[in-house]
mmCIF file of C-alpha atoms and ligand atoms in Angstrom:
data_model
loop_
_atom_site.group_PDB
_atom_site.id
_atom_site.type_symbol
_atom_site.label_atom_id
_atom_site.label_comp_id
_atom_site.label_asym_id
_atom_site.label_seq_id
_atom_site.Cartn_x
_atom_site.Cartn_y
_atom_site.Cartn_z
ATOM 1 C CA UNK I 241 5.308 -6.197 -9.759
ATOM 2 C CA UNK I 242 8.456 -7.463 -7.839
ATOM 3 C CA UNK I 243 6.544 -7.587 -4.556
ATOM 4 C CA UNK I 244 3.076 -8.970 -6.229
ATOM 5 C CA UNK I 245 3.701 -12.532 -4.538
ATOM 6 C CA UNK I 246 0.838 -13.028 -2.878
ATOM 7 C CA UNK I 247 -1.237 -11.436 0.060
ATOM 8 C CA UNK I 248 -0.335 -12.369 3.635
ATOM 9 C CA UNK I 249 2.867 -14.736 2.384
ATOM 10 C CA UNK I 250 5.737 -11.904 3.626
ATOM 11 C CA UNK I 251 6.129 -11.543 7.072
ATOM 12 C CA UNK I 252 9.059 -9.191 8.448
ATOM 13 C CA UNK I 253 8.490 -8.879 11.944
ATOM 14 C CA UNK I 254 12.066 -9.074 13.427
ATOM 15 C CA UNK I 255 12.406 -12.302 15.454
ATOM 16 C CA UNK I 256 15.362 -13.223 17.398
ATOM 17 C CA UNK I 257 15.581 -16.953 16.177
ATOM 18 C CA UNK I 258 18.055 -19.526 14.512
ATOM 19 C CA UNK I 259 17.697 -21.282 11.273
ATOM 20 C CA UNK I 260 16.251 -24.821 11.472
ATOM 21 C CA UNK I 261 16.626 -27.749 8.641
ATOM 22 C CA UNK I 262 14.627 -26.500 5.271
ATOM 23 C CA UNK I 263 15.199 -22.968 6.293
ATOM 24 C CA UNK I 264 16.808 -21.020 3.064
ATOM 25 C CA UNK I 265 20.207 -18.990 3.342
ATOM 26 C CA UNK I 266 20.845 -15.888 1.493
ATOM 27 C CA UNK I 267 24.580 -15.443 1.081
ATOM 28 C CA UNK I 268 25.871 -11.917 -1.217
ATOM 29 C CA UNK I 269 29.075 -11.260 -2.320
ATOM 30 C CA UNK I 270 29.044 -7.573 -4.238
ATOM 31 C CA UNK I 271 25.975 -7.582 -6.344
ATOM 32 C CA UNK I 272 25.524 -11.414 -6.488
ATOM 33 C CA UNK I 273 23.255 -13.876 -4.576
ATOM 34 C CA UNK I 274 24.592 -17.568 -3.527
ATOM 35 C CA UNK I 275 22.327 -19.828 -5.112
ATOM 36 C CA UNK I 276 20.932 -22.038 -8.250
ATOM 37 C CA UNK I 277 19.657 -20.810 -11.222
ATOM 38 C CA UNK I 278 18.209 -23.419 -13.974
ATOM 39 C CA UNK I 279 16.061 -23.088 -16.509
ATOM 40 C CA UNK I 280 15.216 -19.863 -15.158
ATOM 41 C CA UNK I 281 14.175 -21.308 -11.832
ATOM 42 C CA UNK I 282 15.808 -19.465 -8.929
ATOM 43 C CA UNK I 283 16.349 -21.599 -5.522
ATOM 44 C CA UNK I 284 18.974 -20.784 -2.361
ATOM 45 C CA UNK I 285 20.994 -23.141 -0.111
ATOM 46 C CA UNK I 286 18.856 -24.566 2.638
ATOM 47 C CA UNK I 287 20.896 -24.552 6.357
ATOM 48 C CA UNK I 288 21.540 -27.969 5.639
ATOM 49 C CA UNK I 289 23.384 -27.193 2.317
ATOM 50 C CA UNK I 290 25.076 -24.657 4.029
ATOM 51 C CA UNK I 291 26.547 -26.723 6.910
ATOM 52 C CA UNK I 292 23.948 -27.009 9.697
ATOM 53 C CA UNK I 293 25.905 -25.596 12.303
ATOM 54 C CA UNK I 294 26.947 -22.338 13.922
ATOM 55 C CA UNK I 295 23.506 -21.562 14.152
ATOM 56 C CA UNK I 296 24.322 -18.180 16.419
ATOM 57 C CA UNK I 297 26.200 -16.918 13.451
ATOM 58 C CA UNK I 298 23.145 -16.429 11.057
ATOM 59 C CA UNK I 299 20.565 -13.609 11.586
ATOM 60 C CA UNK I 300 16.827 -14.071 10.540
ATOM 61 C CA UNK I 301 15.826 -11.963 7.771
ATOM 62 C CA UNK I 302 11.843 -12.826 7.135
ATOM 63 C CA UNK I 303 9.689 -15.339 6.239
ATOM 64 C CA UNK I 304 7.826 -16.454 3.212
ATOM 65 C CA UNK I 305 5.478 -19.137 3.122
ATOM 66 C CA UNK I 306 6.577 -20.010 6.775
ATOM 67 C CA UNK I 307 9.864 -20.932 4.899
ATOM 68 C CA UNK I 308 12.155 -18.257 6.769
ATOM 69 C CA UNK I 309 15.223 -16.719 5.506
ATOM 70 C CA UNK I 310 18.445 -16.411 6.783
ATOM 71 C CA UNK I 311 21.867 -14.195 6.405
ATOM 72 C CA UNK I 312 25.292 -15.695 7.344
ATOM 73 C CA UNK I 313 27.344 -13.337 9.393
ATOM 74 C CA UNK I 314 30.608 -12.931 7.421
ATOM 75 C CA UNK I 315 32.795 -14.902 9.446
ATOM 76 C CA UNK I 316 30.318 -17.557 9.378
ATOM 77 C CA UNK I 317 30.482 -18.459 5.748
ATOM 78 C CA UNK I 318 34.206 -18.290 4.412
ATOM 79 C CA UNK I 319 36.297 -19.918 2.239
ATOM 80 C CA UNK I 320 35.882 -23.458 3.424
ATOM 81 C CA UNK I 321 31.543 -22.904 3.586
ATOM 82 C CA UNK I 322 32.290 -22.022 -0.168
ATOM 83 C CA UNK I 323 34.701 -24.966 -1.201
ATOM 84 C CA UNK I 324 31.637 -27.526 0.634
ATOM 85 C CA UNK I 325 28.889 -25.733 -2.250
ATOM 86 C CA UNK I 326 26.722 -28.500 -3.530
ATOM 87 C CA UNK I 327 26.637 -28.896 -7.216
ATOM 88 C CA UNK I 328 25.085 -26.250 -9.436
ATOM 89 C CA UNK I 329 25.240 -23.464 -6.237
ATOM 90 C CA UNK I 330 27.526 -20.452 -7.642
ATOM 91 C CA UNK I 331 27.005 -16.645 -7.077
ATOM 92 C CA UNK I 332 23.965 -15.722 -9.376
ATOM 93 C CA UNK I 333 23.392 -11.911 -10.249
ATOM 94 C CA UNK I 334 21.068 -9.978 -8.348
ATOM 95 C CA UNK I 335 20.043 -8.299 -11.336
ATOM 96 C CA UNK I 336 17.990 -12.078 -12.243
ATOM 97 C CA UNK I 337 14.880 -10.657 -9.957
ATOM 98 C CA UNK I 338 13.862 -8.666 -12.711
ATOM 99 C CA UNK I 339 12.980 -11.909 -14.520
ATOM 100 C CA UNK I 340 13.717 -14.939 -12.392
ATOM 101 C CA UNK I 341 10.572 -17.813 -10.852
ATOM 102 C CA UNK I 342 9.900 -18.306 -8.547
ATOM 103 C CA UNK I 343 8.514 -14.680 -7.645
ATOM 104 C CA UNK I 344 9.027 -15.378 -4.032
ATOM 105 C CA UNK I 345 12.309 -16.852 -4.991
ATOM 106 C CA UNK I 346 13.317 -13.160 -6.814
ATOM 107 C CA UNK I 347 11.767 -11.350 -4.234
ATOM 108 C CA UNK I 348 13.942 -12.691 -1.315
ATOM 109 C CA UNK I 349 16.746 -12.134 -3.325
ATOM 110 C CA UNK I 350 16.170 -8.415 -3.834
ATOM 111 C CA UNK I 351 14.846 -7.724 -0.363
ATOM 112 C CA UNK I 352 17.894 -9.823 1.388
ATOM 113 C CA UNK I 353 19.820 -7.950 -0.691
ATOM 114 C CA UNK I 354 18.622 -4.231 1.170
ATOM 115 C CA UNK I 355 18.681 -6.286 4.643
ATOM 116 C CA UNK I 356 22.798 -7.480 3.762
ATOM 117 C CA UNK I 357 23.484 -4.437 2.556
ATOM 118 C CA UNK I 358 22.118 -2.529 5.734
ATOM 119 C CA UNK I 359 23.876 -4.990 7.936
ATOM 120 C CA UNK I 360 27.153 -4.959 6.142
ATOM 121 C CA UNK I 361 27.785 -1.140 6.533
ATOM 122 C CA UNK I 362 26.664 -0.702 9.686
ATOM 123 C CA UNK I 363 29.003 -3.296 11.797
ATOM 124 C CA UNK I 364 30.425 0.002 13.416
ATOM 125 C CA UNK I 365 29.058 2.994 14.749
ATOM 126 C CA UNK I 366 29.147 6.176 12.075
ATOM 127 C CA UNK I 367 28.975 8.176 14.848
ATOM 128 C CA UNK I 368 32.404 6.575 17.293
ATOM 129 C CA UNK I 369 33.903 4.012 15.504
ATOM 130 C CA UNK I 370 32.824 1.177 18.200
ATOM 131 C CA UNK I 371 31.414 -1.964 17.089
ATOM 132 C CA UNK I 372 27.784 -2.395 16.816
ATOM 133 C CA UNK I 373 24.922 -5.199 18.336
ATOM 134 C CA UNK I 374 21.767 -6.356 16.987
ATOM 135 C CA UNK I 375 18.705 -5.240 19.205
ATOM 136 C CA UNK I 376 17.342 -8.148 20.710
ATOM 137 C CA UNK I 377 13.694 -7.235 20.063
ATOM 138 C CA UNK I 378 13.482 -5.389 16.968
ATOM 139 C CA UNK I 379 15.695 -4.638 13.720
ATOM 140 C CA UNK I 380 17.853 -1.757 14.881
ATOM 141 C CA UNK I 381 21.684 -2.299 15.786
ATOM 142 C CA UNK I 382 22.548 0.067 18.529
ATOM 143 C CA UNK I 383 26.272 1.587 19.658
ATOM 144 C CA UNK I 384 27.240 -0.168 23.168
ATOM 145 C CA UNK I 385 29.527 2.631 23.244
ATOM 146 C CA UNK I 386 27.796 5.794 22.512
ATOM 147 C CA UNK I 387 24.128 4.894 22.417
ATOM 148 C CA UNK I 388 23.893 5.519 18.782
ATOM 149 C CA UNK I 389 20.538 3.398 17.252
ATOM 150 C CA UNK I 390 20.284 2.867 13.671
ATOM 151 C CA UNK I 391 17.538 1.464 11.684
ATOM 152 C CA UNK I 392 16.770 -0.074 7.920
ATOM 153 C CA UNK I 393 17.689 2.897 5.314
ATOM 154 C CA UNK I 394 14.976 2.839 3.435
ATOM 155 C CA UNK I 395 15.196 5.807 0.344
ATOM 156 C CA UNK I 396 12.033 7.480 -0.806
ATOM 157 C CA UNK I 397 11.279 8.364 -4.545
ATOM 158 C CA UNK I 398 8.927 9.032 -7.222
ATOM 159 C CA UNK I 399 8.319 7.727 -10.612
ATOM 160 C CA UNK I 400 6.210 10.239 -12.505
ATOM 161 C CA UNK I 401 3.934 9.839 -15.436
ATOM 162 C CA UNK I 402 3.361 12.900 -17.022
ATOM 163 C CA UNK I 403 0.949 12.806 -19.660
ATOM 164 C CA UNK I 404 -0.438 15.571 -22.250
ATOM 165 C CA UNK I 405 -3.964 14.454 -23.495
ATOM 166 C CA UNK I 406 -3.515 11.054 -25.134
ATOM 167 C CA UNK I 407 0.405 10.947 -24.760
ATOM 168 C CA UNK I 408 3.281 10.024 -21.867
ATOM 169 C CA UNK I 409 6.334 11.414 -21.639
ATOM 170 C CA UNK I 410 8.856 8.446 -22.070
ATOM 171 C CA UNK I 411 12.779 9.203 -20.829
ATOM 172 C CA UNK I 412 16.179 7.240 -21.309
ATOM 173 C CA UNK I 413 18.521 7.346 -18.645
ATOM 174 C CA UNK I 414 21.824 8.650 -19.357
ATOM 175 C CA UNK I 415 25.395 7.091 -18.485
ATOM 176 C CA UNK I 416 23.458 3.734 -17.203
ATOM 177 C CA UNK I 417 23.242 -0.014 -18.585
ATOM 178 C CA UNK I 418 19.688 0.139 -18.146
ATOM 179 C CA UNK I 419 18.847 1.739 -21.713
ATOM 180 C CA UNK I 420 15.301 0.929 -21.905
ATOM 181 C CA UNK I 421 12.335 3.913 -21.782
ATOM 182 C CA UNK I 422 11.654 4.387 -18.461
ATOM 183 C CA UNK I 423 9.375 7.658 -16.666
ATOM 184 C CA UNK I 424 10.977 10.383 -14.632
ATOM 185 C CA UNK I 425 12.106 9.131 -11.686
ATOM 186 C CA UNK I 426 13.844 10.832 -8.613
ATOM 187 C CA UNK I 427 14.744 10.854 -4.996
ATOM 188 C CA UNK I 428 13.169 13.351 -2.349
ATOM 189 C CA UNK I 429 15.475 15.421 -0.495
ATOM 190 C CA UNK I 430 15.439 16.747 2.809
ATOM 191 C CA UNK I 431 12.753 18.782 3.894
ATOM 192 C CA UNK I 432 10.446 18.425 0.580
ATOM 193 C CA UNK I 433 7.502 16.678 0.250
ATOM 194 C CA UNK I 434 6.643 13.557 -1.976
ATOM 195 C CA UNK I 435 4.414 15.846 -4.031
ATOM 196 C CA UNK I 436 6.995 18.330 -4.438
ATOM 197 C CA UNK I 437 9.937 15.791 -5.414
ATOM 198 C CA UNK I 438 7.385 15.517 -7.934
ATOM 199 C CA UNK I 439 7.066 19.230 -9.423
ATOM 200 C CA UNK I 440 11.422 19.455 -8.638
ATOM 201 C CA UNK I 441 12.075 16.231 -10.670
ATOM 202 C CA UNK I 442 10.230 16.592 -14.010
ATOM 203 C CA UNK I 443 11.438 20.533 -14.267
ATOM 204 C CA UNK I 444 14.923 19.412 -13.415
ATOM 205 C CA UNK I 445 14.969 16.493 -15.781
ATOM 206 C CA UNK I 446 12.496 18.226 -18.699
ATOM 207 C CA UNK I 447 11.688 21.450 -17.792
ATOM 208 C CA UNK I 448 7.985 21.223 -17.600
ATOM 209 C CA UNK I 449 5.659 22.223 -15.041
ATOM 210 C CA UNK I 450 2.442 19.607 -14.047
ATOM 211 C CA UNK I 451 -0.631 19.771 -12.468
ATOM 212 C CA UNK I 452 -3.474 17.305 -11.278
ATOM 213 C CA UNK I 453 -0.764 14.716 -9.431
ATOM 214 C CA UNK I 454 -2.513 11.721 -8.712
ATOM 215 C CA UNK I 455 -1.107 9.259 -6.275
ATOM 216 C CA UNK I 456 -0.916 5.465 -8.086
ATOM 217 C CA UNK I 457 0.755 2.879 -6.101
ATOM 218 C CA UNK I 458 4.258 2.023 -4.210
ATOM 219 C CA UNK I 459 6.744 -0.373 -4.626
ATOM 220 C CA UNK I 460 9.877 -1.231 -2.820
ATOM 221 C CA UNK I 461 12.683 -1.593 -4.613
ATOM 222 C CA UNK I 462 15.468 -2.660 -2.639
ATOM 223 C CA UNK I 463 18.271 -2.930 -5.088
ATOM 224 C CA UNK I 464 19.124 0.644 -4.045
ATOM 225 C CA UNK I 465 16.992 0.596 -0.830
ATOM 226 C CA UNK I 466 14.148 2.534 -2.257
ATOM 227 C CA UNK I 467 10.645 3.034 -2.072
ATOM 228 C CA UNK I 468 9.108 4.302 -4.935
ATOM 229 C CA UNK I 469 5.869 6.145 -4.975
ATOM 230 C CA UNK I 470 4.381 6.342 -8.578
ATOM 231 C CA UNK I 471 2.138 9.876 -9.706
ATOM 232 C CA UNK I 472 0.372 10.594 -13.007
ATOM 233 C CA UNK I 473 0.144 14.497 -13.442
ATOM 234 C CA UNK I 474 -0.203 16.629 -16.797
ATOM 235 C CA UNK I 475 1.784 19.146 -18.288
ATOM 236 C CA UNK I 476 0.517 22.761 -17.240
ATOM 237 C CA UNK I 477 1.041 25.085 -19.951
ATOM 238 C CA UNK I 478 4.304 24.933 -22.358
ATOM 239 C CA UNK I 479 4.812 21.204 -23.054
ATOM 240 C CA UNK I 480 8.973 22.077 -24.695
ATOM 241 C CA UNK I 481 10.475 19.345 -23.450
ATOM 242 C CA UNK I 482 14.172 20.935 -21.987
ATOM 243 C CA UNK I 483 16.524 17.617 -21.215
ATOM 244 C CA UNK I 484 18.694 17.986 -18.504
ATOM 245 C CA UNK I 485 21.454 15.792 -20.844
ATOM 246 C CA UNK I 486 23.272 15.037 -17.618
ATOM 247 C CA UNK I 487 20.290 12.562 -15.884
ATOM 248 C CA UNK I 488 18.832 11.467 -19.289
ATOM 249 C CA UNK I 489 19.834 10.289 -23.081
ATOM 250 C CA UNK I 490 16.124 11.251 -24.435
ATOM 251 C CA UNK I 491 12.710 12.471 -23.658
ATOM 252 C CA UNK I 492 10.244 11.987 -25.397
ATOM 253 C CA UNK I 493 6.207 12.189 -26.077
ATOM 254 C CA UNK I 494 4.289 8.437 -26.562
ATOM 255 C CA UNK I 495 1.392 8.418 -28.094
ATOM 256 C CA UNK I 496 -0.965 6.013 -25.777
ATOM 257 C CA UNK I 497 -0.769 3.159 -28.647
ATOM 258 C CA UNK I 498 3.022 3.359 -28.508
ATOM 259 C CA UNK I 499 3.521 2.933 -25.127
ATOM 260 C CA UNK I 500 6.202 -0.249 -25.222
ATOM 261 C CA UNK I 501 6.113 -3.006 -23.259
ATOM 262 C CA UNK I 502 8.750 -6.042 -21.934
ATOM 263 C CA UNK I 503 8.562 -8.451 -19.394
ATOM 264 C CA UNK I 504 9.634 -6.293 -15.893
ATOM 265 C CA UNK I 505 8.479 -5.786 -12.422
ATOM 266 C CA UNK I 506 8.478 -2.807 -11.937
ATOM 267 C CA UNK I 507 5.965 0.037 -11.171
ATOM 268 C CA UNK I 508 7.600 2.039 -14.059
ATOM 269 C CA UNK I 509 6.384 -1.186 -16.196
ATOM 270 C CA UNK I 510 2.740 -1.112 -14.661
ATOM 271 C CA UNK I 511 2.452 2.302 -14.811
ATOM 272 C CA UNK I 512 3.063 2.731 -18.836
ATOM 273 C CA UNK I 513 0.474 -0.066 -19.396
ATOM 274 C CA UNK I 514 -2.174 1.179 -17.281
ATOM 275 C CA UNK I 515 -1.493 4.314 -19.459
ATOM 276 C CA UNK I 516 -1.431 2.078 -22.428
ATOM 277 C CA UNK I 517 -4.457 0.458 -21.898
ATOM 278 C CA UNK I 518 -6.937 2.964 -19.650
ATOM 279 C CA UNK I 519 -4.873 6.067 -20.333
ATOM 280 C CA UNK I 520 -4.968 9.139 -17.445
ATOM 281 C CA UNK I 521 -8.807 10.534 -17.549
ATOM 282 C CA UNK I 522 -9.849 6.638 -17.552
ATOM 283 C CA UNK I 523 -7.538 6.144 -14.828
ATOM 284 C CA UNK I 524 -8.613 9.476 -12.304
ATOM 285 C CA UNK I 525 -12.122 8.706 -12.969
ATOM 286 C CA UNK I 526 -11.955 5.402 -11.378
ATOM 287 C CA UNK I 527 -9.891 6.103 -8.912
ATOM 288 C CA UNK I 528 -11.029 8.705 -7.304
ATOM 289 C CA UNK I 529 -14.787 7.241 -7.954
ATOM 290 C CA UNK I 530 -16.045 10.824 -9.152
ATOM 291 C CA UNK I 531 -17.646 9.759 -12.505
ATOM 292 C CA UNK I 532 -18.631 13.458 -13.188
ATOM 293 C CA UNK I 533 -14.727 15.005 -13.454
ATOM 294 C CA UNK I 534 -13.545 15.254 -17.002
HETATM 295 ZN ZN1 LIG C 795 28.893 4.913 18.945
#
């Protein structure tokens, strides 16, 4: 998965540093990361290649590696940073993390990208309009006017497996250039919890009730500031699928041997093979340990 690079290797304990030589620069423009990209190898401007100066205006983002990570304040990298780009630097599309090596390299992109993002939008208070600092200890930018503190958005949401005996229900999004089979998937709203995002998603999206929710594994996806939390369940009673035709194209039931599969990072991609290959009762039994269920 996107964030499988390694134990121990990302650290993002907020530091109040400055970029030294060999440090990497993430730069983003709309949905675009300043960088290389050959022969699907993914590599960012280091502070030299970026100018080597101004060092106030760049604010550390995390480390990898002990290689740390740095975003330009937007006056800091203008026009004239952009006409100095060394060869073969252009903006690159975020959407390469999906696929892109190094996997630390594609993971800093998408993660920067949630950090920019955050920092971008909240320059001034939401709350009076006056300009906004960086905390000097932690990640939080705080109103000098009003008090106001604001922290990393960070989205919760659930990809759901639901299964019926030796099947999955596989959906297609609706209205969206991703058009590959994907699970339910859905945000939690205020004053729910995860488990009952769960039971609100799939009967909003198919209609079905589910039972036996088993918790599988996170994963943060920061192209929309999310973290996803992935459940198997099963269908409880009447398995009619009813598509909500507004969220999704098609719904459908997989038979286990089915199940397709692409290159991807994401839990959505992990969970269908571990249905694929251990399908659900497998799955419960080992991990919940109780060898007797089922
Ligand atoms: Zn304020």
């Amino acid at each position: 998965m996107i964030q499988d690079i390694g134990a121990g290797r990302f650290h993002n304990e907020y530091r109040a540093c400055t970029p030294q030589p060999g440090d990497r620069i993430l730069c983003y423009q709309n949905r675009n990361v300043l960088g290389r990209y050959e022969a699907g190898q993914l590599t960012f401007l280091t502070y030299e290649e970026a100018g080597g100066q101004m060092e106030d205006t760049f604010r550390y983002l995390f480390s990898i590696d002990g290689v740390a990570y740095f975003l330009p304040e937007a006056e800091a990298f203008g026009a004239d940073a952009m006409q100095r780009l060394p060869e073969g630097v252009g903006w690159q599309p975020l959407e390469l993390f999906r696929t892109a090596r190094p996997r630390e390299a594609a993971f800093a992109a998408v993660t920067g990208f949630q950090l920019a993002e955050w920092y971008r939008t909240r320059r001034y208070c939401p709350q009076c309009g006056h300009r906004m600092v960086h905390d000097d200890i932690e990640r939080m930018m705080h109103c000098t006017s009003c008090g106001l503190m604001e922290y990393p958005k960070i989205c919760p949401a659930v990809i759901v497996g639901v299964t019926k005996g030796d099947e999955i229900l596989l959906t297609r999004y609706a209205g969206r250039s991703y058009k590959k089979y994907a699970l339910i998937a859905g945000f939690a709203e205020v004053g729910e919890t995860i488990e009952e995002t769960v039971h609100r998603e799939v009967m909003e999206e198919v209609g079905l009730k589910v039972k036996n929710l088993h918790y599988y594994k996170s994963q943060p996806w920061s192209a929309s500031s999310t973290l996803l939390m992935g459940f198997f369940c099963e269908a409880d009673g009447d398995d009619e699928i009813r598509l909500d035709q507004s969220e999704l194209a098609e719904a459908r039931w997989c038979p286990r041997a089915e199940v397709p599969e692409w290159e991807d990072v994401s839990l959505t991609m992990e969970m269908m093979q571990v249905f694929r290959t251990k399908g659900i009762l497998e799955f419960n039994r080992e991990t919940s340990g109780d060898t007797s269920a089922v």
